[in-house]
GROMACS .gro file of C-alpha atoms in nm:
model
  248
    1UNK     CA    1  -0.751  -2.173  -3.370
    2UNK     CA    2  -0.383  -2.289  -3.330
    3UNK     CA    3  -0.294  -2.298  -2.913
    4UNK     CA    4   0.059  -2.123  -2.853
    5UNK     CA    5   0.161  -2.082  -2.497
    6UNK     CA    6   0.446  -1.842  -2.384
    7UNK     CA    7   0.544  -1.723  -2.079
    8UNK     CA    8   0.554  -1.346  -1.996
    9UNK     CA    9   0.855  -1.169  -1.684
   10UNK     CA   10   0.661  -0.835  -1.721
   11UNK     CA   11   0.260  -0.978  -1.781
   12UNK     CA   12   0.067  -0.676  -1.858
   13UNK     CA   13  -0.227  -0.882  -1.712
   14UNK     CA   14  -0.399  -0.612  -1.449
   15UNK     CA   15  -0.683  -0.838  -1.374
   16UNK     CA   16  -0.779  -1.261  -1.435
   17UNK     CA   17  -1.180  -1.332  -1.454
   18UNK     CA   18  -1.307  -1.638  -1.460
   19UNK     CA   19  -1.696  -1.710  -1.485
   20UNK     CA   20  -1.967  -1.915  -1.472
   21UNK     CA   21  -2.318  -1.885  -1.480
   22UNK     CA   22  -2.639  -2.126  -1.374
   23UNK     CA   23  -2.968  -2.220  -1.310
   24UNK     CA   24  -3.090  -2.224  -0.973
   25UNK     CA   25  -3.316  -2.410  -0.837
   26UNK     CA   26  -3.665  -2.165  -0.739
   27UNK     CA   27  -3.596  -2.143  -0.384
   28UNK     CA   28  -3.277  -2.014  -0.379
   29UNK     CA   29  -3.275  -1.688  -0.242
   30UNK     CA   30  -2.963  -1.447  -0.114
   31UNK     CA   31  -2.933  -1.586   0.251
   32UNK     CA   32  -2.826  -1.917  -0.023
   33UNK     CA   33  -2.533  -1.623  -0.069
   34UNK     CA   34  -2.446  -1.512   0.309
   35UNK     CA   35  -2.391  -1.877   0.386
   36UNK     CA   36  -2.094  -1.923   0.109
   37UNK     CA   37  -1.953  -1.638   0.255
   38UNK     CA   38  -1.960  -1.821   0.563
   39UNK     CA   39  -1.788  -2.090   0.435
   40UNK     CA   40  -1.476  -1.802   0.336
   41UNK     CA   41  -1.520  -1.536   0.514
   42UNK     CA   42  -1.220  -1.701   0.729
   43UNK     CA   43  -1.027  -1.591   0.338
   44UNK     CA   44  -1.286  -1.306   0.250
   45UNK     CA   45  -1.360  -1.087   0.540
   46UNK     CA   46  -1.490  -0.827   0.359
   47UNK     CA   47  -1.795  -0.818   0.125
   48UNK     CA   48  -1.956  -0.546  -0.028
   49UNK     CA   49  -2.390  -0.491  -0.228
   50UNK     CA   50  -2.380  -0.557  -0.540
   51UNK     CA   51  -2.717  -0.295  -0.651
   52UNK     CA   52  -2.868  -0.327  -1.020
   53UNK     CA   53  -3.128  -0.040  -1.112
   54UNK     CA   54  -3.312  -0.055  -1.445
   55UNK     CA   55  -3.407   0.243  -1.653
   56UNK     CA   56  -3.715   0.228  -1.860
   57UNK     CA   57  -3.725   0.499  -2.192
   58UNK     CA   58  -4.119   0.534  -2.287
   59UNK     CA   59  -4.189   0.677  -2.580
   60UNK     CA   60  -4.477   0.921  -2.373
   61UNK     CA   61  -4.331   1.025  -2.173
   62UNK     CA   62  -3.999   1.319  -2.191
   63UNK     CA   63  -3.736   1.163  -1.905
   64UNK     CA   64  -3.682   0.759  -1.847
   65UNK     CA   65  -3.748   0.650  -1.504
   66UNK     CA   66  -3.471   0.540  -1.311
   67UNK     CA   67  -3.564   0.189  -1.036
   68UNK     CA   68  -3.487   0.198  -0.687
   69UNK     CA   69  -3.184  -0.033  -0.610
   70UNK     CA   70  -3.215  -0.348  -0.597
   71UNK     CA   71  -2.933  -0.622  -0.412
   72UNK     CA   72  -2.831  -0.843  -0.633
   73UNK     CA   73  -2.569  -0.978  -0.458
   74UNK     CA   74  -2.247  -0.972  -0.274
   75UNK     CA   75  -1.895  -0.892  -0.398
   76UNK     CA   76  -1.617  -1.078  -0.106
   77UNK     CA   77  -1.270  -1.006  -0.102
   78UNK     CA   78  -0.919  -1.078   0.024
   79UNK     CA   79  -0.775  -0.852   0.302
   80UNK     CA   80  -0.479  -0.745   0.012
   81UNK     CA   81  -0.823  -0.641  -0.190
   82UNK     CA   82  -0.579  -0.889  -0.478
   83UNK     CA   83  -0.861  -1.118  -0.515
   84UNK     CA   84  -1.225  -1.115  -0.514
   85UNK     CA   85  -1.498  -1.341  -0.533
   86UNK     CA   86  -1.870  -1.201  -0.671
   87UNK     CA   87  -2.177  -1.416  -0.583
   88UNK     CA   88  -2.500  -1.335  -0.760
   89UNK     CA   89  -2.788  -1.552  -0.755
   90UNK     CA   90  -2.701  -1.728  -1.118
   91UNK     CA   91  -2.356  -1.607  -1.154
   92UNK     CA   92  -2.030  -1.682  -0.946
   93UNK     CA   93  -1.703  -1.474  -1.096
   94UNK     CA   94  -1.345  -1.507  -0.930
   95UNK     CA   95  -1.116  -1.231  -1.034
   96UNK     CA   96  -0.731  -1.206  -0.932
   97UNK     CA   97  -0.601  -0.829  -0.984
   98UNK     CA   98  -0.247  -0.771  -1.074
   99UNK     CA   99   0.063  -0.843  -0.948
  100UNK     CA  100  -0.071  -1.165  -1.141
  101UNK     CA  101   0.141  -1.549  -1.008
  102UNK     CA  102   0.017  -1.830  -1.220
  103UNK     CA  103  -0.342  -1.897  -1.386
  104UNK     CA  104  -0.258  -2.298  -1.189
  105UNK     CA  105  -0.291  -2.062  -0.905
  106UNK     CA  106  -0.594  -1.909  -0.990
  107UNK     CA  107  -0.839  -2.176  -1.118
  108UNK     CA  108  -0.720  -2.327  -0.805
  109UNK     CA  109  -0.797  -2.072  -0.598
  110UNK     CA  110  -1.204  -2.002  -0.825
  111UNK     CA  111  -1.240  -2.383  -0.817
  112UNK     CA  112  -1.267  -2.384  -0.426
  113UNK     CA  113  -1.481  -2.142  -0.342
  114UNK     CA  114  -1.690  -2.231  -0.635
  115UNK     CA  115  -1.741  -2.534  -0.508
  116UNK     CA  116  -1.891  -2.374  -0.215
  117UNK     CA  117  -2.089  -2.171  -0.400
  118UNK     CA  118  -2.227  -2.525  -0.574
  119UNK     CA  119  -2.239  -2.697  -0.265
  120UNK     CA  120  -2.482  -2.432  -0.129
  121UNK     CA  121  -2.686  -2.310  -0.397
  122UNK     CA  122  -2.725  -2.665  -0.611
  123UNK     CA  123  -2.703  -2.534  -0.937
  124UNK     CA  124  -2.947  -2.757  -1.154
  125UNK     CA  125  -2.730  -2.707  -1.490
  126UNK     CA  126  -2.410  -2.435  -1.584
  127UNK     CA  127  -2.552  -2.252  -1.879
  128UNK     CA  128  -2.269  -2.000  -1.937
  129UNK     CA  129  -1.791  -1.955  -1.875
  130UNK     CA  130  -1.575  -1.684  -1.920
  131UNK     CA  131  -1.245  -1.651  -1.935
  132UNK     CA  132  -1.171  -1.258  -1.927
  133UNK     CA  133  -0.825  -1.137  -1.924
  134UNK     CA  134  -0.732  -0.740  -1.929
  135UNK     CA  135  -0.432  -0.651  -2.031
  136UNK     CA  136  -0.257  -0.294  -1.986
  137UNK     CA  137   0.079  -0.237  -2.222
  138UNK     CA  138   0.248   0.048  -2.182
  139UNK     CA  139   0.496   0.166  -2.471
  140UNK     CA  140   0.768   0.417  -2.502
  141UNK     CA  141   0.687   0.823  -2.625
  142UNK     CA  142   0.967   1.015  -2.486
  143UNK     CA  143   0.894   1.261  -2.721
  144UNK     CA  144   0.507   1.332  -2.614
  145UNK     CA  145   0.433   1.295  -3.057
  146UNK     CA  146   0.210   0.902  -2.971
  147UNK     CA  147   0.301   0.641  -3.131
  148UNK     CA  148   0.198   0.418  -3.397
  149UNK     CA  149   0.026   0.143  -3.300
  150UNK     CA  150   0.047  -0.132  -3.622
  151UNK     CA  151   0.403  -0.119  -3.497
  152UNK     CA  152   0.248  -0.311  -3.163
  153UNK     CA  153   0.000  -0.444  -3.283
  154UNK     CA  154  -0.162  -0.700  -3.543
  155UNK     CA  155  -0.529  -0.617  -3.400
  156UNK     CA  156  -0.562  -0.219  -3.356
  157UNK     CA  157  -0.755   0.123  -3.532
  158UNK     CA  158  -0.723   0.189  -3.838
  159UNK     CA  159  -0.666   0.556  -3.984
  160UNK     CA  160  -0.670   0.622  -4.353
  161UNK     CA  161  -0.318   0.813  -4.505
  162UNK     CA  162  -0.515   1.075  -4.543
  163UNK     CA  163  -0.611   1.202  -4.173
  164UNK     CA  164  -0.360   1.212  -3.959
  165UNK     CA  165  -0.223   0.939  -3.795
  166UNK     CA  166  -0.233   1.034  -3.371
  167UNK     CA  167  -0.447   0.962  -3.225
  168UNK     CA  168  -0.561   1.037  -2.839
  169UNK     CA  169  -0.839   0.843  -2.750
  170UNK     CA  170  -0.975   0.505  -2.926
  171UNK     CA  171  -1.237   0.239  -2.902
  172UNK     CA  172  -1.232  -0.174  -3.107
  173UNK     CA  173  -1.465  -0.364  -3.001
  174UNK     CA  174  -1.486  -0.719  -3.166
  175UNK     CA  175  -1.761  -1.056  -3.130
  176UNK     CA  176  -1.587  -1.322  -3.293
  177UNK     CA  177  -1.799  -1.650  -3.278
  178UNK     CA  178  -1.618  -1.935  -3.271
  179UNK     CA  179  -1.750  -2.320  -3.207
  180UNK     CA  180  -2.069  -2.119  -3.332
  181UNK     CA  181  -2.330  -2.054  -3.231
  182UNK     CA  182  -2.187  -2.091  -2.862
  183UNK     CA  183  -1.879  -1.972  -2.872
  184UNK     CA  184  -1.788  -1.567  -2.953
  185UNK     CA  185  -1.371  -1.468  -2.852
  186UNK     CA  186  -1.463  -1.055  -2.727
  187UNK     CA  187  -1.148  -0.809  -2.801
  188UNK     CA  188  -1.184  -0.482  -2.702
  189UNK     CA  189  -0.895  -0.238  -2.709
  190UNK     CA  190  -0.860   0.077  -2.530
  191UNK     CA  191  -0.652   0.360  -2.487
  192UNK     CA  192  -0.574   0.472  -2.095
  193UNK     CA  193  -0.457   0.756  -1.878
  194UNK     CA  194  -0.093   0.647  -1.932
  195UNK     CA  195   0.159   0.642  -1.606
  196UNK     CA  196   0.342   0.934  -1.711
  197UNK     CA  197   0.383   1.228  -2.042
  198UNK     CA  198   0.675   1.004  -2.216
  199UNK     CA  199   0.440   0.714  -2.205
  200UNK     CA  200   0.067   0.531  -2.401
  201UNK     CA  201  -0.073   0.272  -2.247
  202UNK     CA  202  -0.357   0.051  -2.388
  203UNK     CA  203  -0.613  -0.143  -2.300
  204UNK     CA  204  -0.647  -0.489  -2.485
  205UNK     CA  205  -0.948  -0.728  -2.329
  206UNK     CA  206  -0.948  -1.021  -2.388
  207UNK     CA  207  -1.322  -1.198  -2.269
  208UNK     CA  208  -1.379  -1.601  -2.402
  209UNK     CA  209  -1.766  -1.712  -2.332
  210UNK     CA  210  -1.908  -2.032  -2.420
  211UNK     CA  211  -2.235  -1.957  -2.374
  212UNK     CA  212  -2.656  -2.073  -2.410
  213UNK     CA  213  -2.462  -2.491  -2.300
  214UNK     CA  214  -2.592  -2.765  -2.008
  215UNK     CA  215  -2.258  -2.798  -1.854
  216UNK     CA  216  -2.168  -2.983  -1.550
  217UNK     CA  217  -1.891  -2.873  -1.294
  218UNK     CA  218  -1.654  -3.146  -1.474
  219UNK     CA  219  -1.736  -3.067  -1.782
  220UNK     CA  220  -1.764  -2.657  -1.675
  221UNK     CA  221  -1.428  -2.640  -1.563
  222UNK     CA  222  -1.281  -2.850  -1.877
  223UNK     CA  223  -1.431  -2.628  -2.080
  224UNK     CA  224  -1.271  -2.311  -1.875
  225UNK     CA  225  -0.933  -2.446  -1.933
  226UNK     CA  226  -0.951  -2.483  -2.301
  227UNK     CA  227  -1.074  -2.114  -2.352
  228UNK     CA  228  -0.812  -2.002  -2.118
  229UNK     CA  229  -0.575  -2.157  -2.462
  230UNK     CA  230  -0.795  -1.958  -2.692
  231UNK     CA  231  -0.697  -1.668  -2.503
  232UNK     CA  232  -0.366  -1.731  -2.543
  233UNK     CA  233  -0.360  -1.776  -2.893
  234UNK     CA  234  -0.576  -1.427  -2.946
  235UNK     CA  235  -0.353  -1.275  -2.705
  236UNK     CA  236  -0.097  -1.360  -2.981
  237UNK     CA  237  -0.246  -1.301  -3.239
  238UNK     CA  238  -0.360  -0.953  -3.167
  239UNK     CA  239  -0.023  -0.776  -3.050
  240UNK     CA  240   0.315  -0.827  -3.285
  241UNK     CA  241   0.749  -0.934  -3.205
  242UNK     CA  242   0.776  -0.581  -3.013
  243UNK     CA  243   0.480  -0.556  -2.711
  244UNK     CA  244   0.658  -1.023  -2.662
  245UNK     CA  245   1.014  -0.768  -2.640
  246UNK     CA  246   0.845  -0.522  -2.400
  247UNK     CA  247   0.683  -0.801  -2.094
  248UNK     CA  248   0.935  -1.097  -2.200
   0.00000   0.00000   0.00000
């Protein structure tokens, strides 16, 4: 995939995420995650529990069963609520919410917090890395009749010409492999509630993943840089010049 680097003054990014999955020593526990928070508490004073529930459906029963909520980790936030850190036993994630600044700042802060996680939990190896960007694109619709998505997207739902062409709702999810069997680009495109009746809004979610790998930290961060380049190329491949004109 050809790498395209462009800067958009009105970048439509609502959230950027860097995530790392890893294997931990058997003795690791939730107390270790609290130690991570203790190291970064001055920057991330807010902490919320991350709970997990499981749903089980058995053929012999008419209803499924939901297990009690189980504490699996924590979400940390800074005072602004725009920087989030998710900590579990085996996964670390850093999120930058809008307004988005620069990749270099996002990567540097994610790496700083990861190094604290690494120093406390001592991962045996890194098994998964991903870069995910969620974009919200607002298209003018002054008459409220809807828009032709083909004007703005090269990757979009296609309707047979015999059918009505205006879509009130849609959901498209594509999983495109690269560097098989370890790499995948997940492209999700769906309608979003518009900010006004004269606008049509779409979420373009790009998640670029390397999974089932065995990396050390240095290799993981090099891979994260490469995934960011693939994300950029995927974004440019999905949109048209009409979209670029709206966000440049």
